[in-house]
XYZ file of C-alpha atoms in Angstrom:
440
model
C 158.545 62.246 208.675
C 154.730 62.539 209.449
C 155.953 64.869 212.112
C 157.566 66.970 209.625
C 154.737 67.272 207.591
C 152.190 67.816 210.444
C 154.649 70.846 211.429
C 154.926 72.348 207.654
C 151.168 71.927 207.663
C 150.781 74.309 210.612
C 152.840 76.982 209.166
C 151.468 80.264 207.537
C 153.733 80.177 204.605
C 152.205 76.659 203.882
C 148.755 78.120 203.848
C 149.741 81.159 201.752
C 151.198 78.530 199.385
C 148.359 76.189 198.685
C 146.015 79.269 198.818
C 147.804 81.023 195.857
C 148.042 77.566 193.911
C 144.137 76.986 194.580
C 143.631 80.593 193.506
C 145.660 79.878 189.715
C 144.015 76.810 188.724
C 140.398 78.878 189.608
C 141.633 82.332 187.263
C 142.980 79.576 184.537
C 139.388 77.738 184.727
C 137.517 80.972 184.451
C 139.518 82.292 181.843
C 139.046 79.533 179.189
C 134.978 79.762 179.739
C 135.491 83.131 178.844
C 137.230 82.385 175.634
C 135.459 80.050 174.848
C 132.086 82.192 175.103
C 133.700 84.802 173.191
C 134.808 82.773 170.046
C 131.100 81.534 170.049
C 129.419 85.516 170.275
C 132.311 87.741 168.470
C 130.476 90.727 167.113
C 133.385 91.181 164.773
C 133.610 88.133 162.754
C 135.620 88.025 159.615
C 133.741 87.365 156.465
C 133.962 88.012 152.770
C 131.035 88.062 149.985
C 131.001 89.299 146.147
C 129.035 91.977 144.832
C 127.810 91.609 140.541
C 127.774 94.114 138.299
C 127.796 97.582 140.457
C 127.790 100.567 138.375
C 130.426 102.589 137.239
C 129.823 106.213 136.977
C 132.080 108.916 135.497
C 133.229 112.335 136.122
C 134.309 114.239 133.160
C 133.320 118.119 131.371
C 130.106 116.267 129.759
C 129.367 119.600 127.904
C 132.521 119.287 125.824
C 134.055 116.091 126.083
C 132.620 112.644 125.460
C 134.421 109.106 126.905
C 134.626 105.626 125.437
C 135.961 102.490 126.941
C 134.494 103.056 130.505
C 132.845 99.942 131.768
C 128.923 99.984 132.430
C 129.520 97.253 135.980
C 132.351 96.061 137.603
C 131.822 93.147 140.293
C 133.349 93.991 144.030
C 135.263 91.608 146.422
C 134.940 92.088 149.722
C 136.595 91.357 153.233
C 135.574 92.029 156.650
C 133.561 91.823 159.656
C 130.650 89.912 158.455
C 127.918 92.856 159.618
C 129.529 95.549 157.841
C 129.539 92.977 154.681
C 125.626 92.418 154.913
C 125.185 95.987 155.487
C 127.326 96.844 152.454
C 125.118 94.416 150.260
C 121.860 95.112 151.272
C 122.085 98.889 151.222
C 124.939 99.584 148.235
C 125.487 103.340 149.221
C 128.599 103.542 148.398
C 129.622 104.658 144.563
C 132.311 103.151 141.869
C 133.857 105.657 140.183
C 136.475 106.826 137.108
C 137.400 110.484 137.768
C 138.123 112.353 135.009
C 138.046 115.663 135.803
C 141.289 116.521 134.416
C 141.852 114.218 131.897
C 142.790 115.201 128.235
C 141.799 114.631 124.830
C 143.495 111.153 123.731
C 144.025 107.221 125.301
C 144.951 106.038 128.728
C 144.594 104.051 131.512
C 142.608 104.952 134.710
C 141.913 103.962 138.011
C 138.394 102.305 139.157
C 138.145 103.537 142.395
C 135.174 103.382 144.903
C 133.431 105.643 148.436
C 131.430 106.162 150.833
C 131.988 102.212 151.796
C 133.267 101.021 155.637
C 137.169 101.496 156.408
C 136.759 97.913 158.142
C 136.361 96.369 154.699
C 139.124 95.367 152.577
C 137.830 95.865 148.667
C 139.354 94.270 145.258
C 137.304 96.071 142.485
C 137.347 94.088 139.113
C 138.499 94.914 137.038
C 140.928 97.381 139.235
C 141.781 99.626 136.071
C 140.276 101.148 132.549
C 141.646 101.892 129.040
C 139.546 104.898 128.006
C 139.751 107.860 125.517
C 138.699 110.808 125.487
C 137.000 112.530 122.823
C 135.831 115.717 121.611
C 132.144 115.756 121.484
C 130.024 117.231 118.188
C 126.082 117.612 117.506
C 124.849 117.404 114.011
C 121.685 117.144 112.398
C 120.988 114.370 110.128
C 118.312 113.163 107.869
C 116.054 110.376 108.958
C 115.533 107.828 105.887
C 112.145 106.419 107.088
C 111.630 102.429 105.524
C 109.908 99.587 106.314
C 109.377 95.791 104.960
C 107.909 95.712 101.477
C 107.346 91.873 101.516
C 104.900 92.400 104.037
C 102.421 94.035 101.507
C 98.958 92.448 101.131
C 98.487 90.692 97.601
C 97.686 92.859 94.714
C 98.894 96.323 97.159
C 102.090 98.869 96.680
C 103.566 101.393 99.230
C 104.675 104.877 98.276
C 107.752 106.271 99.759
C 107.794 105.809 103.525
C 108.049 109.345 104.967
C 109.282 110.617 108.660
C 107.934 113.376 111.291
C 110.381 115.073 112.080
C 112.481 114.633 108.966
C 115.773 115.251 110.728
C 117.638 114.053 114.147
C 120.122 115.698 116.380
C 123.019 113.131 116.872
C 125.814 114.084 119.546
C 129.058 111.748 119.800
C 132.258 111.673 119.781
C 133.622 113.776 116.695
C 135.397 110.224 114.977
C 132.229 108.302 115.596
C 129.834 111.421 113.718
C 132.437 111.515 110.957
C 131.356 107.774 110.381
C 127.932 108.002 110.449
C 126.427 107.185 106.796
C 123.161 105.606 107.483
C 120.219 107.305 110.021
C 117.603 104.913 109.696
C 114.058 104.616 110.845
C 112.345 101.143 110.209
C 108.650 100.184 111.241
C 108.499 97.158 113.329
C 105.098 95.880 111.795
C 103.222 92.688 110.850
C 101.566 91.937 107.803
C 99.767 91.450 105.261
C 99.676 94.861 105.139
C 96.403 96.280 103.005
C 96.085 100.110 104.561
C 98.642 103.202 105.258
C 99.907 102.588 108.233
C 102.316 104.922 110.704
C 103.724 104.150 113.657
C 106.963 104.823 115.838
C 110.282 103.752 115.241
C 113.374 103.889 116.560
C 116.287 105.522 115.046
C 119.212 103.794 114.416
C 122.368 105.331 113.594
C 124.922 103.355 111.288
C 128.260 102.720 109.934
C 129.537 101.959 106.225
C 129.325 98.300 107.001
C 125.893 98.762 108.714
C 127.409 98.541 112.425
C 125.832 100.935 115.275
C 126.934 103.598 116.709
C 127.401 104.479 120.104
C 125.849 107.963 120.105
C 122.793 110.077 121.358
C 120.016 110.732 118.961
C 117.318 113.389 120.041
C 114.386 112.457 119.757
C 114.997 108.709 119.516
C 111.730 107.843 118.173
C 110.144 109.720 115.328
C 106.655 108.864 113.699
C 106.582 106.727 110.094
C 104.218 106.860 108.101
C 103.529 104.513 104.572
C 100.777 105.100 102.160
C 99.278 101.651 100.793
C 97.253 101.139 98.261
C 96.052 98.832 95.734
C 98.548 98.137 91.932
C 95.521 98.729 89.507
C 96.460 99.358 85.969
C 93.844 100.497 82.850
C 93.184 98.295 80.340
C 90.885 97.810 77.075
C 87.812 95.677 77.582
C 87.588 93.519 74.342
C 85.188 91.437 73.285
C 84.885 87.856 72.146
C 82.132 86.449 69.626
C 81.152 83.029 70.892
C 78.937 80.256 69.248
C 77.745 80.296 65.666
C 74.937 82.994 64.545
C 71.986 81.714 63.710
C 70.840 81.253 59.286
C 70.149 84.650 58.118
C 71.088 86.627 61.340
C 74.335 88.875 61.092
C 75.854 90.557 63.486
C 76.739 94.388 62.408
C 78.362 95.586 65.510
C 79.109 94.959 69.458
C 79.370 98.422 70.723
C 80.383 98.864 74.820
C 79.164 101.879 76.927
C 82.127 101.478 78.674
C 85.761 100.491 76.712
C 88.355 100.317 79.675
C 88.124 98.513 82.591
C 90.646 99.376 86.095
C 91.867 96.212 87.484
C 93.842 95.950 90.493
C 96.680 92.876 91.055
C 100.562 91.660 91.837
C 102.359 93.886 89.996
C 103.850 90.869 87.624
C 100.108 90.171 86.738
C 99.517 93.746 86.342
C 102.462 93.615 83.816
C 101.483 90.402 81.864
C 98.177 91.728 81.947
C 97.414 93.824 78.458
C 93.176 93.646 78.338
C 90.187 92.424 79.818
C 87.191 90.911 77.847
C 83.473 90.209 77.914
C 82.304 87.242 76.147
C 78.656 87.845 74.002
C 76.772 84.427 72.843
C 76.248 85.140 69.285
C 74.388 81.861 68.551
C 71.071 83.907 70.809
C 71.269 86.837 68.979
C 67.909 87.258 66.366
C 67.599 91.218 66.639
C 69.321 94.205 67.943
C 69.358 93.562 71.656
C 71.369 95.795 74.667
C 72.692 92.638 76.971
C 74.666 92.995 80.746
C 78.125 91.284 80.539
C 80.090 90.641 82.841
C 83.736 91.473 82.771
C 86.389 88.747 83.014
C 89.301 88.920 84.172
C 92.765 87.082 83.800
C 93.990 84.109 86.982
C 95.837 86.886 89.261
C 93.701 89.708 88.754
C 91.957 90.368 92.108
C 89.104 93.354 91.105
C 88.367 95.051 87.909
C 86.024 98.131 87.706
C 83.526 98.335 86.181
C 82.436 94.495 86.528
C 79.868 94.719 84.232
C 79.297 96.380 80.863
C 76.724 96.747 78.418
C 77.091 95.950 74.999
C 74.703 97.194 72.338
C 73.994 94.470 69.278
C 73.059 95.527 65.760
C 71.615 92.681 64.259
C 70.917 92.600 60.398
C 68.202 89.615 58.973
C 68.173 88.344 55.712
C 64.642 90.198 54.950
C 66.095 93.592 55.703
C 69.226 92.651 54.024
C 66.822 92.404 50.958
C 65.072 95.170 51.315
C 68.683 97.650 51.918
C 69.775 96.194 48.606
C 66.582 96.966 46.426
C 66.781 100.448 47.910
C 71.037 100.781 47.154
C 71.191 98.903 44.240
C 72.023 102.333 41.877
C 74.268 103.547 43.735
C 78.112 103.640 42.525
C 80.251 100.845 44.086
C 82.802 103.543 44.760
C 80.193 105.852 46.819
C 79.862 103.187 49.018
C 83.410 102.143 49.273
C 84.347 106.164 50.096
C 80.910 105.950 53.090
C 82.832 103.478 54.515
C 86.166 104.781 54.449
C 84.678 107.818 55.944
C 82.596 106.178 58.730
C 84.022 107.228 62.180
C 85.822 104.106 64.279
C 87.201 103.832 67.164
C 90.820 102.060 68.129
C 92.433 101.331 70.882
C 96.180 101.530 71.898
C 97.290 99.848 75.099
C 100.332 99.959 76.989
C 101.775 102.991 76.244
C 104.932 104.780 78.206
C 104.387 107.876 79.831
C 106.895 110.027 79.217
C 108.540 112.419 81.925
C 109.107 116.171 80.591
C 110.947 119.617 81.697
C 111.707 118.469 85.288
C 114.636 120.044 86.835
C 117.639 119.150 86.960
C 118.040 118.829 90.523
C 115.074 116.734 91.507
C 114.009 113.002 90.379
C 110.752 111.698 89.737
C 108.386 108.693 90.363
C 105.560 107.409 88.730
C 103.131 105.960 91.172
C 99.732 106.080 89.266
C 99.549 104.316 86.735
C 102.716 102.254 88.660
C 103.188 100.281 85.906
C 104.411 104.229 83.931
C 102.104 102.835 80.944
C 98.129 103.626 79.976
C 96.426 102.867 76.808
C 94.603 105.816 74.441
C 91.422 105.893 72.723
C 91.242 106.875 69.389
C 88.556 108.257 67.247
C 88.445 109.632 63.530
C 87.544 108.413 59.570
C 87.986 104.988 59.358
C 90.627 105.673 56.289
C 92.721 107.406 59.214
C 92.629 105.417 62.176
C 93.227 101.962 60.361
C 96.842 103.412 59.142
C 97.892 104.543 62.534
C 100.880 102.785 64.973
C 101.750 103.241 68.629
C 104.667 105.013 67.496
C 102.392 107.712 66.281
C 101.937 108.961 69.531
C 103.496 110.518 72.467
C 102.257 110.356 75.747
C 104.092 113.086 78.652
C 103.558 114.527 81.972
C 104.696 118.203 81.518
C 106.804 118.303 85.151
C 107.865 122.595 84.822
C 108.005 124.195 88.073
C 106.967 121.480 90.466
C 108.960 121.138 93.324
C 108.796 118.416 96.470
C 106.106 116.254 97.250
C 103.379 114.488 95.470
C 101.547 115.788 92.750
C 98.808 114.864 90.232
C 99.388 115.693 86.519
C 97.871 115.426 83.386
C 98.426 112.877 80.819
C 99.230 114.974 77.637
C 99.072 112.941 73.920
C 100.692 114.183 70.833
C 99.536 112.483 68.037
C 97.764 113.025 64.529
C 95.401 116.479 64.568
C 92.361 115.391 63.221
C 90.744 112.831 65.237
C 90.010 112.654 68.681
C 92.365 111.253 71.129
C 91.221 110.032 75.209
C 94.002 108.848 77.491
C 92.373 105.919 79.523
C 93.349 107.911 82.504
C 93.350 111.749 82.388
C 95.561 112.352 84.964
C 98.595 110.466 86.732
C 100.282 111.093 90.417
C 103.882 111.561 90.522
C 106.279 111.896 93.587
C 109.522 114.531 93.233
C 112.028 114.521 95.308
C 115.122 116.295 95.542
C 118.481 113.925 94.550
C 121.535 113.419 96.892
C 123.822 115.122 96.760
C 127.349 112.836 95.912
């Protein structure tokens, strides 16, 4: 046997054979090194990442046609060899798209499709498909209504109308969406207390029925706003009030005031409640005719009044000079000096009288902003046998309103009233704001 083996041993075939065996178990070594080197270092590794909220972009006649129901992002799924992924996220040159090129007025359902992104990646675009319709787009020009927050006013202050620069917007949308437009609004973003005009930007906002927005363009977007502020004030009387006892033998004739209305400036309520001012004279210091300084006082509320002083003039009568009138009047007639008194000239006052709006046309409305309250008070002057007889009602106080148009104007305060004394509106002119109405 050992022979055998020693003689197969020898042969060349033997050789060949163990050779070609050595030679297989060498390739089979060296091939799984390789494989196992190239599952550690494959270039081409498969990967898959998601990218958020690309945008969408459309194609569609933008000069005549306007689209709803495209969506703004869509988010991207993607699988592949892991560099073309990072490349794809870091530089996002490739473009999501809805082409509607050819599309027609009405609903349907379109593709979101995307380009310019690597053939070795597989993409899932969510969502994959749009409901959109197609409308035909309309410009119109609309009026800006220009507002702002009242209850931010300072104490005591009122705001005219708010008014806008330019007055009117172009607004381009979808033809349903203009055909629903009722409100174009412009409202000042401010903070109070507010005590000055003020005018700022604001943005335009374009409204349903039920106060919803409206997806349209508005050009400009922005327009300026401007609000006139100013203080309530309101004229009143100044009365006056006797205080204290006068002294034995001391009367007082008359308190006569350089100055008999007073403007004071509050809350409107106040303003309202508010029918005079007063001074207060001392009567228990008076001995002679004296001029005194008073101050003018003013109601809880009431946060100025001009003038805040007045002076009041005193004629004082003693008992010596009383004596001395009577020797001197003691013939004449009782009546004589009942008619000298009936025909002595005094003055009255009226307060709180409406102002009355005349011959304004028909197509405009009208606003009373000074006096804001729409009442003054009149002065009256004539024969004492006159004035004591007369009423409010005996008066009429207008604001002839012929041939003004637009805008802000000041007017003056006519009186109609008895002929033969003299009549003096505490103010002798008021400001009025006309504007045109809507139309229905």
């Amino acid at each position: 046997m050992d022979k055998l083996i020693d003689k197969m041993v020898d042969t060349r075939w033997f050789m060949k054979i163990v050779a070609l065996i050595l030679a297989l178990f060498l390739f089979d070594s060296v091939y799984d090194a390789d494989k196992e080197l190239k599952e550690i270092n494959v270039p081409g590794q498969q990967d898959s990442a998601i990218i958020e909220d690309v945008p969408v972009k459309s194609y569609y006649d933008t000069e005549n046609l306007v689209v709803t129901g495209t969506p703004d992002t869509v988010d991207l799924s993607l699988e592949g060899p892991k560099s073309h992924l990072e490349s794809a996220k870091k530089q996002q040159n490739f473009e999501v798209y809805v082409d509607l090129t050819d599309a027609e007025i009405g609903s349907q359902r379109v593709e979101i499709k995307i380009r310019d992104i690597s053939d070795k990646l597989d993409v899932t675009i969510n969502p994959q498909y749009a409901d959109v319709t197609v409308h035909e787009k309309v410009t119109q020009e609309f009026k800006v209504d220009a507002e702002f927050n009242n209850s931010l006013l300072g104490e005591g202050y009122t705001a005219e109308a708010a008014s806008a620069e330019p007055k009117t917007v172009k607004i381009t949308g979808a033809k349903e969406v203009i055909e629903r437009i009722s409100f174009v609004k412009a409202t000042l973003d401010v903070k109070g207390p507010i005590t000055e005009t003020i005018a700022d930007d604001a943005t335009v906002r374009v409204l349903d029925r039920e106060m919803n927005k409206l997806d349209v363009i508005v050009e400009p977007q922005a327009i300026r706003v401007t609000v006139p502020v100013k203080q309530l004030s309101k004229t009143v009387p100044v009365t006056i009030v006797r205080n204290g006892e006068t002294q034995d033998g001391v009367t007082i004739n008359s308190i006569k005031l350089d100055v008999n209305e007073a403007s004071i400036t509050g809350r409107e309520d106040i303003l309202n409640e508010t029918e005079s001012v007063r001074v207060e004279v001392d009567v228990s210091k008076i001995e002679k005719d004296t001029v005194l300084t008073l101050p003018v006082i003013i109601p809880d509320g009431i946060s100025a009044v001009d003038p805040k002083t007045v002076k009041a003039s005193i004629d004082v009568s003693t008992e010596e000079n009383a004596g001395k009138e009577e020797e001197e009047n003691t013939e004449e007639p009782a009546e004589e000096t009942q008619a000298q008194a009936q025909d002595q000239e005094v003055t009255k006052t009226f307060s709180s009288l409406a102002i009355n709006l005349a011959g304004l046309s028909e197509e405009y409305e009208a606003v009373l902003k000074n006096p804001a309250s729409g009442r003054t008070s009149i002065t009256v002057t004539g024969k004492s046998s006159r004035v004591q007889d007369l009423k409010a009602d005996d008066f009429n106080l207008y604001l002839s309103l012929a041939d003004l148009g637009e805008g802000d104007h000041e007017v003056p305060i006519n009186v109609d009233g008895p002929t033969d004394m003299d009549i003096k509106p505490a103010a002798g002119k008021a400001t009025i704001t006309i504007t045109k109405k809507e139309e229905a």
